[in-house]
CSV table of N, CA and C in Angstrom, one decimal:
chain,number,residue,atom,x,y,z
A,20,MET,N,-39.9,-7.4,1.3
A,20,MET,CA,-39.9,-6.1,2.0
A,20,MET,C,-39.2,-6.4,3.3
A,21,LYS,N,-38.3,-5.5,3.6
A,21,LYS,CA,-37.5,-5.6,4.9
A,21,LYS,C,-38.5,-5.3,6.1
A,22,GLY,N,-38.1,-5.7,7.3
A,22,GLY,CA,-38.9,-5.5,8.5
A,22,GLY,C,-39.3,-4.1,8.8
A,23,ARG,N,-38.3,-3.2,8.7
A,23,ARG,CA,-38.6,-1.8,9.0
A,23,ARG,C,-39.6,-1.2,8.0
A,24,ALA,N,-39.5,-1.6,6.8
A,24,ALA,CA,-40.4,-1.1,5.7
A,24,ALA,C,-41.8,-1.7,6.0
A,25,LEU,N,-41.8,-2.9,6.4
A,25,LEU,CA,-43.1,-3.6,6.6
A,25,LEU,C,-43.9,-3.0,7.8
A,26,VAL,N,-43.1,-2.7,8.9
A,26,VAL,CA,-43.7,-2.0,10.0
A,26,VAL,C,-44.2,-0.6,9.6
A,27,ALA,N,-43.4,0.1,8.9
A,27,ALA,CA,-43.8,1.5,8.4
A,27,ALA,C,-45.1,1.4,7.6
A,28,TRP,N,-45.1,0.5,6.6
A,28,TRP,CA,-46.3,0.4,5.7
A,28,TRP,C,-47.6,0.1,6.5
A,29,ASN,N,-47.5,-0.9,7.4
A,29,ASN,CA,-48.6,-1.3,8.2
A,29,ASN,C,-49.1,-0.3,9.2
A,30,LEU,N,-48.1,0.4,9.8
A,30,LEU,CA,-48.4,1.4,10.8
A,30,LEU,C,-49.2,2.5,10.2
A,31,ARG,N,-48.8,3.0,9.0
A,31,ARG,CA,-49.5,4.0,8.3
A,31,ARG,C,-50.9,3.5,7.8
A,32,ARG,N,-50.9,2.3,7.3
A,32,ARG,CA,-52.1,1.7,6.8
A,32,ARG,C,-53.2,1.6,7.9
A,33,VAL,N,-52.8,1.1,9.0
A,33,VAL,CA,-53.8,1.0,10.1
A,33,VAL,C,-54.2,2.3,10.7
A,34,ARG,N,-53.2,3.2,10.9
A,34,ARG,CA,-53.5,4.5,11.5
A,34,ARG,C,-54.4,5.3,10.6
A,35,VAL,N,-54.1,5.3,9.3
A,35,VAL,CA,-55.0,6.1,8.4
A,35,VAL,C,-56.4,5.5,8.3
A,36,ALA,N,-56.5,4.2,8.2
A,36,ALA,CA,-57.8,3.5,8.2
A,36,ALA,C,-58.6,3.9,9.4
A,37,GLN,N,-58.0,4.1,10.5
A,37,GLN,CA,-58.7,4.5,11.7
A,37,GLN,C,-58.9,6.0,11.8
A,38,GLY,N,-58.3,6.7,10.9
A,38,GLY,CA,-58.5,8.2,10.9
A,38,GLY,C,-57.7,8.9,12.0
A,39,LEU,N,-56.6,8.3,12.5
A,39,LEU,CA,-55.8,8.9,13.5
A,39,LEU,C,-54.7,9.7,13.0
A,40,SER,N,-54.4,10.8,13.5
A,40,SER,CA,-53.2,11.6,13.2
A,40,SER,C,-52.0,10.9,13.9
A,41,GLN,N,-50.8,11.3,13.4
A,41,GLN,CA,-49.6,10.8,14.1
A,41,GLN,C,-49.6,11.3,15.5
A,42,GLU,N,-50.0,12.6,15.7
A,42,GLU,CA,-50.0,13.2,17.0
A,42,GLU,C,-50.9,12.5,18.0
A,43,ARG,N,-52.1,12.1,17.5
A,43,ARG,CA,-53.1,11.4,18.4
A,43,ARG,C,-52.6,10.0,18.7
A,44,LEU,N,-52.1,9.3,17.7
A,44,LEU,CA,-51.6,8.0,18.0
A,44,LEU,C,-50.4,8.0,18.9
A,45,ALA,N,-49.5,9.0,18.7
A,45,ALA,CA,-48.3,9.1,19.6
A,45,ALA,C,-48.8,9.3,21.1
A,46,ALA,N,-49.7,10.2,21.2
A,46,ALA,CA,-50.2,10.5,22.6
A,46,ALA,C,-50.9,9.3,23.2
A,47,ASP,N,-51.7,8.5,22.4
A,47,ASP,CA,-52.3,7.3,22.9
A,47,ASP,C,-51.3,6.2,23.3
A,48,ALA,N,-50.2,6.2,22.5
A,48,ALA,CA,-49.2,5.1,22.7
A,48,ALA,C,-48.2,5.6,23.7
A,49,GLY,N,-48.1,6.8,24.1
A,49,GLY,CA,-47.1,7.4,25.0
A,49,GLY,C,-45.7,7.5,24.4
A,50,VAL,N,-45.7,7.8,23.1
A,50,VAL,CA,-44.4,8.0,22.5
A,50,VAL,C,-44.4,9.4,21.8
A,51,ASP,N,-43.2,9.8,21.5
A,51,ASP,CA,-43.0,11.1,20.9
A,51,ASP,C,-43.6,11.1,19.4
A,52,ARG,N,-44.3,12.2,19.0
A,52,ARG,CA,-44.8,12.2,17.7
A,52,ARG,C,-43.8,12.2,16.6
A,53,ALA,N,-42.6,12.9,16.8
A,53,ALA,CA,-41.6,12.8,15.9
A,53,ALA,C,-41.0,11.4,15.7
A,54,TYR,N,-40.9,10.7,16.8
A,54,TYR,CA,-40.4,9.3,16.7
A,54,TYR,C,-41.4,8.5,15.9
A,55,LEU,N,-42.7,8.6,16.1
A,55,LEU,CA,-43.7,7.9,15.4
A,55,LEU,C,-43.6,8.2,13.9
A,56,GLY,N,-43.4,9.5,13.6
A,56,GLY,CA,-43.2,9.9,12.2
A,56,GLY,C,-42.0,9.2,11.6
A,57,GLY,N,-40.9,9.1,12.4
A,57,GLY,CA,-39.7,8.4,12.0
A,57,GLY,C,-40.0,6.9,11.7
A,58,LEU,N,-40.8,6.3,12.5
A,58,LEU,CA,-41.2,4.9,12.2
A,58,LEU,C,-41.9,4.8,10.8
A,59,GLU,N,-42.8,5.7,10.5
A,59,GLU,CA,-43.5,5.7,9.2
A,59,GLU,C,-42.5,6.0,8.1
A,60,ARG,N,-41.5,6.7,8.3
A,60,ARG,CA,-40.5,7.1,7.3
A,60,ARG,C,-39.3,6.1,7.2
A,61,GLN,N,-39.4,5.1,8.1
A,61,GLN,CA,-38.3,4.1,8.2
A,61,GLN,C,-37.0,4.6,8.7
A,62,ALA,N,-37.1,5.7,9.4
A,62,ALA,CA,-35.9,6.4,9.9
A,62,ALA,C,-35.5,5.9,11.3
A,63,GLU,N,-36.5,5.2,11.9
A,63,GLU,CA,-36.3,4.7,13.3
A,63,GLU,C,-36.4,3.2,13.3
A,64,ASN,N,-35.7,2.5,14.2
A,64,ASN,CA,-35.7,1.1,14.4
A,64,ASN,C,-36.4,0.8,15.7
A,65,PRO,N,-37.7,0.4,15.7
A,65,PRO,CA,-38.4,0.3,16.9
A,65,PRO,C,-38.0,-1.0,17.7
A,66,THR,N,-38.2,-1.0,19.0
A,66,THR,CA,-38.1,-2.2,19.8
A,66,THR,C,-39.5,-2.9,19.8
A,67,VAL,N,-39.4,-4.1,20.3
A,67,VAL,CA,-40.7,-4.9,20.4
A,67,VAL,C,-41.6,-4.2,21.4
A,68,ASP,N,-41.0,-3.7,22.5
A,68,ASP,CA,-41.8,-3.1,23.5
A,68,ASP,C,-42.6,-1.9,22.9
A,69,LEU,N,-41.9,-1.1,22.1
A,69,LEU,CA,-42.5,0.1,21.5
A,69,LEU,C,-43.6,-0.4,20.5
A,70,LEU,N,-43.4,-1.4,19.8
A,70,LEU,CA,-44.4,-1.9,18.8
A,70,LEU,C,-45.6,-2.4,19.6
A,71,ASP,N,-45.4,-3.0,20.8
A,71,ASP,CA,-46.5,-3.4,21.6
A,71,ASP,C,-47.4,-2.3,22.0
A,72,LYS,N,-46.7,-1.2,22.4
A,72,LYS,CA,-47.5,0.0,22.8
A,72,LYS,C,-48.3,0.6,21.6
A,73,VAL,N,-47.7,0.6,20.5
A,73,VAL,CA,-48.4,1.2,19.3
A,73,VAL,C,-49.5,0.3,18.9
A,74,ALA,N,-49.3,-1.0,18.9
A,74,ALA,CA,-50.4,-2.0,18.5
A,74,ALA,C,-51.5,-1.9,19.5
A,75,GLU,N,-51.2,-1.7,20.8
A,75,GLU,CA,-52.2,-1.6,21.8
A,75,GLU,C,-53.0,-0.3,21.6
A,76,ALA,N,-52.4,0.8,21.3
A,76,ALA,CA,-53.0,2.1,21.1
A,76,ALA,C,-53.9,2.0,19.8
A,77,LEU,N,-53.5,1.2,18.8
A,77,LEU,CA,-54.3,1.0,17.6
A,77,LEU,C,-55.4,-0.1,17.8
A,78,ALA,N,-55.4,-0.8,18.9
A,78,ALA,CA,-56.3,-1.9,19.2
A,78,ALA,C,-56.2,-3.0,18.1
A,79,VAL,N,-55.0,-3.3,17.7
A,79,VAL,CA,-54.8,-4.4,16.8
A,79,VAL,C,-53.7,-5.3,17.4
A,80,PRO,N,-53.7,-6.6,17.0
A,80,PRO,CA,-52.7,-7.5,17.4
A,80,PRO,C,-51.3,-7.1,16.9
A,81,LEU,N,-50.3,-7.4,17.6
A,81,LEU,CA,-48.9,-7.0,17.2
A,81,LEU,C,-48.6,-7.5,15.8
A,82,GLY,N,-49.1,-8.7,15.5
A,82,GLY,CA,-48.8,-9.3,14.2
A,82,GLY,C,-49.4,-8.5,13.0
A,83,GLU,N,-50.4,-7.6,13.3
A,83,GLU,CA,-51.0,-6.8,12.2
A,83,GLU,C,-49.9,-5.8,11.7
A,84,LEU,N,-48.9,-5.5,12.4
A,84,LEU,CA,-47.9,-4.6,12.0
A,84,LEU,C,-46.8,-5.3,11.1
A,85,PHE,N,-47.0,-6.6,10.9
A,85,PHE,CA,-46.1,-7.4,10.1
A,85,PHE,C,-46.7,-8.1,8.9
A,86,VAL,N,-48.0,-7.7,8.5
A,86,VAL,CA,-48.7,-8.3,7.4
A,86,VAL,C,-48.1,-7.8,6.1
A,87,ALA,N,-47.7,-8.7,5.3
A,87,ALA,CA,-47.1,-8.4,4.0
A,87,ALA,C,-48.2,-7.9,3.0
A,88,PRO,N,-47.9,-6.7,2.4
A,88,PRO,CA,-48.9,-6.2,1.4
A,88,PRO,C,-49.0,-7.1,0.2
A,89,GLU,N,-50.1,-7.1,-0.5
A,89,GLU,CA,-50.2,-7.9,-1.8
A,89,GLU,C,-49.3,-7.3,-2.8
A,90,ALA,N,-48.8,-8.1,-3.7
A,90,ALA,CA,-47.9,-7.7,-4.8
A,90,ALA,C,-48.6,-6.5,-5.6
A,91,GLY,N,-47.9,-5.5,-5.8
A,91,GLY,CA,-48.4,-4.3,-6.6
A,91,GLY,C,-49.3,-3.4,-5.8
A,92,ALA,N,-49.5,-3.6,-4.5
A,92,ALA,CA,-50.3,-2.7,-3.7
A,92,ALA,C,-49.7,-1.4,-3.6
A,93,GLN,N,-50.5,-0.3,-3.6
A,93,GLN,CA,-50.0,1.0,-3.5
A,93,GLN,C,-49.8,1.4,-2.0
A,94,ALA,N,-48.8,2.1,-1.7
A,94,ALA,CA,-48.5,2.5,-0.3
A,94,ALA,C,-49.7,3.3,0.2
A,95,PRO,N,-50.0,3.2,1.5
A,95,PRO,CA,-51.1,4.0,2.1
A,95,PRO,C,-50.8,5.5,2.0
A,96,GLU,N,-51.8,6.2,1.7
A,96,GLU,CA,-51.7,7.7,1.6
A,96,GLU,C,-51.8,8.3,3.0
A,97,PRO,N,-51.1,9.3,3.2
A,97,PRO,CA,-51.2,10.0,4.5
A,97,PRO,C,-52.6,10.7,4.7
A,98,LEU,N,-52.9,11.0,5.9
A,98,LEU,CA,-54.2,11.7,6.1
A,98,LEU,C,-54.0,13.1,5.6
A,99,ARG,N,-55.1,13.8,5.3
A,99,ARG,CA,-55.0,15.2,4.9
A,99,ARG,C,-54.6,16.0,6.1
A,100,GLY,N,-53.7,17.0,5.8
A,100,GLY,CA,-53.2,17.8,6.9
A,100,GLY,C,-54.2,18.8,7.4
A,101,GLY,N,-53.8,19.4,8.4
A,101,GLY,CA,-54.7,20.5,9.0
A,101,GLY,C,-55.5,19.9,10.2
A,102,ARG,N,-56.0,20.8,10.9
A,102,ARG,CA,-56.8,20.4,12.1
A,102,ARG,C,-58.3,20.1,11.7
A,103,ARG,N,-58.8,19.2,12.4
A,103,ARG,CA,-60.2,18.8,12.2
A,103,ARG,C,-61.1,19.8,12.9
A,104,LYS,N,-62.3,20.0,12.4
A,104,LYS,CA,-63.3,20.8,13.1
A,104,LYS,C,-64.1,19.9,13.9
A,105,LEU,N,-64.4,20.3,15.2
A,105,LEU,CA,-65.1,19.4,16.1
A,105,LEU,C,-66.6,19.6,15.9
């Protein structure tokens, strides 16, 4: 798996596991939501500094964004759309 795909896979995996929307994670990391979505779609090529911000917002080590998935693993599903009720 190429680096950009690996980051996209793990970014979504960790974000969804934590129940965070792209919008919330983008706000916590101080990046644009559309840019974060582009990272998950492999449309953007992030800098190390940006990955540091995202990893910090997710409270995971930077290396967590580079963990290779097991062979045959299914891609992480996106969160269900819509607003949550408080």
